[in-house]
Coordinates of C-alpha atoms in Angstrom, one line a residue:
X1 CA 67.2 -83.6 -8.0
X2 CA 68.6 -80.4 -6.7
X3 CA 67.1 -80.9 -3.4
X4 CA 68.5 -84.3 -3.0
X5 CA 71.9 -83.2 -4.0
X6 CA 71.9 -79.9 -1.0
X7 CA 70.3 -82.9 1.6
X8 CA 73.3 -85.0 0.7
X9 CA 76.0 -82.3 0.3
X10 CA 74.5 -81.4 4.5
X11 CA 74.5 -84.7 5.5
X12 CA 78.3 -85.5 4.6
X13 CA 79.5 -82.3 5.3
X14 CA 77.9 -82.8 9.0
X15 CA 80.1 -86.2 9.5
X16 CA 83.3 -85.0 8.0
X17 CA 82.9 -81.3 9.5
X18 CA 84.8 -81.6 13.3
X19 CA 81.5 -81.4 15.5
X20 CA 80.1 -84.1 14.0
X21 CA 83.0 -86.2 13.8
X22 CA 84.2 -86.0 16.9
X23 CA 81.0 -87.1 18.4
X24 CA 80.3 -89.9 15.7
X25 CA 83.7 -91.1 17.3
X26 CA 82.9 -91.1 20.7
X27 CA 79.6 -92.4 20.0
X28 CA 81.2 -95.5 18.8
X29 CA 83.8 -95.7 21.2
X30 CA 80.7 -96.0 24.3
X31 CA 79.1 -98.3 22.0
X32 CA 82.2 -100.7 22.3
X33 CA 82.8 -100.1 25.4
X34 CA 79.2 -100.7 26.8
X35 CA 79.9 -103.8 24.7
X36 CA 82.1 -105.2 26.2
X37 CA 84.6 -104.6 23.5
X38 CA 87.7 -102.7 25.0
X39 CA 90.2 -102.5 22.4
X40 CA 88.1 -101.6 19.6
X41 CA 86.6 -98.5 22.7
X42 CA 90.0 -97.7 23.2
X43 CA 90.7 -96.7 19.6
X44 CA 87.6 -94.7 18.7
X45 CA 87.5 -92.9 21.8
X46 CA 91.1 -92.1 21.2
X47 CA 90.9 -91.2 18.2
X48 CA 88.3 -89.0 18.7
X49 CA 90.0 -86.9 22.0
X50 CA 93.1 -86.8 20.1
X51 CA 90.8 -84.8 17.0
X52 CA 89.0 -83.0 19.2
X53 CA 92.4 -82.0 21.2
X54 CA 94.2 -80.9 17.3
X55 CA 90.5 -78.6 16.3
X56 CA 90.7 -77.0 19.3
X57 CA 94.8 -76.5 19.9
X58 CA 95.2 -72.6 18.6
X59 CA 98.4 -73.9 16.0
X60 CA 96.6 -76.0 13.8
X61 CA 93.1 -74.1 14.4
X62 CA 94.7 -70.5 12.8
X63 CA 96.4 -72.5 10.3
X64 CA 93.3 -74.2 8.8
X65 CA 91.5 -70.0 9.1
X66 CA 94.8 -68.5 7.8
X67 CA 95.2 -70.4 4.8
X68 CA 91.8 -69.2 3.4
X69 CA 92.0 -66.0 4.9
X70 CA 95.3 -64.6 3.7
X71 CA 94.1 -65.2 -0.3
X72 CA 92.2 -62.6 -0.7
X73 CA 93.1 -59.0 1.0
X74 CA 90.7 -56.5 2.1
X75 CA 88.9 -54.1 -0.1
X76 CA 90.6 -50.5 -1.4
X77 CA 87.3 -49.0 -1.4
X78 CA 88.6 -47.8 -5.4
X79 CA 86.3 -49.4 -7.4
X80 CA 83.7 -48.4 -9.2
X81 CA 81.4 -51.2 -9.8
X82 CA 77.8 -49.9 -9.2
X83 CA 76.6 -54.0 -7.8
X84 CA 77.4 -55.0 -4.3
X85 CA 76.3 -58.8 -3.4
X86 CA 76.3 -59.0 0.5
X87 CA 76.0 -63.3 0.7
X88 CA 73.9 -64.7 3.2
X89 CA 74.5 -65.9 6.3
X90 CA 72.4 -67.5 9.4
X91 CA 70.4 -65.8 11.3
X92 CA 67.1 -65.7 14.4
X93 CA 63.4 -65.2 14.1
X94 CA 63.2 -64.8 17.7
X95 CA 61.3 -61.3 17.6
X96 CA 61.8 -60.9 21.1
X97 CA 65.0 -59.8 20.2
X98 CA 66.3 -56.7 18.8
X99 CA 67.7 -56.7 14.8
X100 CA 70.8 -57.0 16.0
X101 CA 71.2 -59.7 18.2
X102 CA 68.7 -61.8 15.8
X103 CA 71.8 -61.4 13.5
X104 CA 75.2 -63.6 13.0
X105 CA 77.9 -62.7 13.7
X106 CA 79.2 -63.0 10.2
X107 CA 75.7 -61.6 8.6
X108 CA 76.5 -58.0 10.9
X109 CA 80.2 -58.1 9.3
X110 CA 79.0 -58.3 5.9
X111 CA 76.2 -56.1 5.7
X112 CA 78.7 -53.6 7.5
X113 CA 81.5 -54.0 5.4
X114 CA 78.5 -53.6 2.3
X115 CA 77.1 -51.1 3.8
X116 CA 80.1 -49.5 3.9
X117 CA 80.8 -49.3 0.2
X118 CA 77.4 -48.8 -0.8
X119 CA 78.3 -45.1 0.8
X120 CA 81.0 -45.3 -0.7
X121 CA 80.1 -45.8 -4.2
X122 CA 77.5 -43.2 -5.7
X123 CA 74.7 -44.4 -6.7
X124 CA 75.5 -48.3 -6.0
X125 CA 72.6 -51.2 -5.6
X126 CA 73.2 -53.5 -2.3
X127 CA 72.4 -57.1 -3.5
X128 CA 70.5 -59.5 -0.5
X129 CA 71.0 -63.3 -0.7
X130 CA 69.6 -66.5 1.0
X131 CA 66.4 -68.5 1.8
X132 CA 64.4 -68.5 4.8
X133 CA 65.1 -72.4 5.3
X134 CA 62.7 -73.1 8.4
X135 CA 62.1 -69.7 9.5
X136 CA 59.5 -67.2 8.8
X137 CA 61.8 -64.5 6.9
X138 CA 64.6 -65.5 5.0
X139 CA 68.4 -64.5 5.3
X140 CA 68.4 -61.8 2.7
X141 CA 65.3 -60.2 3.7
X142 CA 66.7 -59.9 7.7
X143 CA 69.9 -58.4 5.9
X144 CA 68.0 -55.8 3.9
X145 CA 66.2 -54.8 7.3
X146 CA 69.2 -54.7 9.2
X147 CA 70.7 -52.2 6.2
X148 CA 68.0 -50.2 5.7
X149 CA 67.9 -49.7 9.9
X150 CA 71.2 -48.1 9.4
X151 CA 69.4 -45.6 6.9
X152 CA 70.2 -47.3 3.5
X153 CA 67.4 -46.3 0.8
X154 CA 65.0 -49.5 0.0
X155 CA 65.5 -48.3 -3.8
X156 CA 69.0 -49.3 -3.3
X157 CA 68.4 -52.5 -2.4
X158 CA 67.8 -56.1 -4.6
X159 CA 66.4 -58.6 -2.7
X160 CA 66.4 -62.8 -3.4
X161 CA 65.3 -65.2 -0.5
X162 CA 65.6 -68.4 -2.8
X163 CA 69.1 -69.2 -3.1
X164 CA 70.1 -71.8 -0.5
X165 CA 74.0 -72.0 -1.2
X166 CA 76.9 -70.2 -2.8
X167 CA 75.9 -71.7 -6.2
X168 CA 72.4 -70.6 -6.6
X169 CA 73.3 -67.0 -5.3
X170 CA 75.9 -67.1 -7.7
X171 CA 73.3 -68.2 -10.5
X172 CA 71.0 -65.7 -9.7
X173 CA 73.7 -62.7 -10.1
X174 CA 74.5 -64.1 -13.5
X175 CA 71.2 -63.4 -14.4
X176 CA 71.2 -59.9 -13.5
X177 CA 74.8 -58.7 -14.4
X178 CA 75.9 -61.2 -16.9
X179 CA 79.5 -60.6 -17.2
X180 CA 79.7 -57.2 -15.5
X181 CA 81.8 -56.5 -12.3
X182 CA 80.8 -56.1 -9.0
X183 CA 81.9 -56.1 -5.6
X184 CA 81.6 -59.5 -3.7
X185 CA 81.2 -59.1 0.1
X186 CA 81.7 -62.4 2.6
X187 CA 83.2 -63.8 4.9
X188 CA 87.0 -63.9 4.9
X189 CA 87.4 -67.7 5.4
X190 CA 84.5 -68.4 2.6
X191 CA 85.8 -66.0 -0.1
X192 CA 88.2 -68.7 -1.7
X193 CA 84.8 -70.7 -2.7
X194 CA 82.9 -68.0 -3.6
X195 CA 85.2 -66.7 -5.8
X196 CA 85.8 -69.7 -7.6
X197 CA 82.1 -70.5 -7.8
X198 CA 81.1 -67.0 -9.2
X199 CA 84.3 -67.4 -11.9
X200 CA 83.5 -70.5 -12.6
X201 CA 80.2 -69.2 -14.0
X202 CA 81.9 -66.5 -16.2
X203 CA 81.1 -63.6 -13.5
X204 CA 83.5 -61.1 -12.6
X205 CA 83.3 -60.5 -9.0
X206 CA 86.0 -58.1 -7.1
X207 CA 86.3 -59.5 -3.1
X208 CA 85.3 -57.3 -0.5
X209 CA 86.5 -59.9 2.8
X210 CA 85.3 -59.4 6.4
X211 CA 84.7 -61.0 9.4
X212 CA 88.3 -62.2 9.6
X213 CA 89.2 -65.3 12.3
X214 CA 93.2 -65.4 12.1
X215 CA 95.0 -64.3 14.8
X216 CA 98.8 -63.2 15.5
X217 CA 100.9 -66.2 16.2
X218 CA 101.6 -66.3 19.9
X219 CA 103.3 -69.9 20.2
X220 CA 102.5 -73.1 20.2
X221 CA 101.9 -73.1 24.5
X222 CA 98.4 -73.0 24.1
X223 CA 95.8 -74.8 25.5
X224 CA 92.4 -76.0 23.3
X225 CA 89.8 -73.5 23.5
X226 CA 86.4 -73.9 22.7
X227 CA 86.5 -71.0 20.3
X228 CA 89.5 -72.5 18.4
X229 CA 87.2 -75.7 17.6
X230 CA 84.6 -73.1 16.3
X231 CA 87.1 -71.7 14.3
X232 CA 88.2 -75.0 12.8
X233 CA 84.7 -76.1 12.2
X234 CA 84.2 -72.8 9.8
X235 CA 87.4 -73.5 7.8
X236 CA 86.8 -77.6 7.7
X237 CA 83.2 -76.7 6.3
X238 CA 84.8 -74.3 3.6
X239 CA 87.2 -77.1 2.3
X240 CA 84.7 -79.3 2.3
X241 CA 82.7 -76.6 0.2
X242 CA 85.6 -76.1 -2.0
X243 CA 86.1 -80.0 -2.5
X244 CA 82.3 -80.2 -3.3
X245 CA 82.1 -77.6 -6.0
X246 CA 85.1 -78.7 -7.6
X247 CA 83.4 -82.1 -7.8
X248 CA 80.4 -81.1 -9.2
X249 CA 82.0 -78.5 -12.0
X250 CA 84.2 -82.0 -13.7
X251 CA 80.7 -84.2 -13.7

């Protein structure tokens, strides 16, 4: 049943998320055009310019990032919480590559920003997250390598590759910790959902943000940018994330 549930929750989020909008749009449009059907064209492939124009217009792209981004403010490095959960992010088994480029990203960010206040913190435990899904070596095991590259003890280090979302890393903390603090570490524009998902379970997480995406308003002169889309398509898939858990905590 919990498989179904993470196919569906991917499959929706794939056509509501801006990418796949967008081209389910345009898809449409050519279809009614090809068709023969030129006002019904006309719409869709509107439509789906004018969305792809708004993701990737700067404006409306920082709004969507800055919203999430300015809830939670960096950490002060003053705690003393001995547990430091780094959550997962994606990553390459292309072992051609060195560690670092077969990293995200968002997954360097993190295991910096962990890393970080693991030396920090005397004798702290970094906590690894997140399945393999169809490569050979899962999320948290590429994380661990990458920390213990940069000299961090393996004693120091928990490792779980079979959590697949925030939920089921979230579970797996409660089993370890119960109800004892720690320091959460993700992604700036994801913390708002983690935080409420690890709460929601009766954990008491303190957020550690990184890997920020807001930017200085410059005006709204701007022309679309590929990146901004990117940018739009992280936030999108948060509130979709958000939406989602709050959905399944009132069934």
């Amino acid at each position: 049943m919990m498989e179904i549930g993470f196919f569906l929750k991917k499959t929706i989020s794939y056509f509501v998320e801006p990418f796949g909008m967008v081209l389910t749009l345009l898809l449409i449009g050519l279809y009614f055009l090809f068709t023969k059907n030129e006002s019904k064209a006309k719409v869709f492939l509107g439509f789906g310019f004018v969305i792809m124009f708004l993701y990737s217009y700067q404006p409306f792209s920082n709004f969507l990032v800055t919203n999430l981004e300015n809830q939670y403010p960096k950490y002060d490095y003053k705690s003393n919480a001995k547990y430091i959960h780094v959550l997962g992010n994606g990553h390459s088994n292309d072992v051609t590559q060195p560690l670092s480029s077969r990293m995200g990203t968002a997954s360097i960010m993190r295991d910096i920003e962990g890393i970080i206040i693991h030396l920090n913190t005397e004798d702290s435990k970094l906590i690894f997250t997140g399945f393999a899904g169809a490569l050979d070596i899962s999320t948290a095991q590429m994380n661990a390598d990458f920390a213990m590259a940069l000299n961090v003890k393996r004693k120091d280090i928990i490792i779980n590759d079979r959590p697949k979302d925030t939920r089921e890393e979230a579970m797996f903390i409660k089993t370890i910790l119960a109800n004892e603090p720690f320091i959460l570490v993700t992604s700036a524009t994801h913390m708002p959902r983690a935080m409420m998902v690890f709460t929601s379970l009766g954990l008491n997480p303190i957020p550690a943000p990184t890997n920020f995406y807001k930017e200085k308003f410059e005006g709204y002169f701007r022309l679309p940018r590929v990146e901004y889309f990117k940018k739009s398509q992280i936030a999108v898939h948060e509130y979709i994330g958000i939406v989602w858990s709050k959905l399944k905590a009132s069934i």
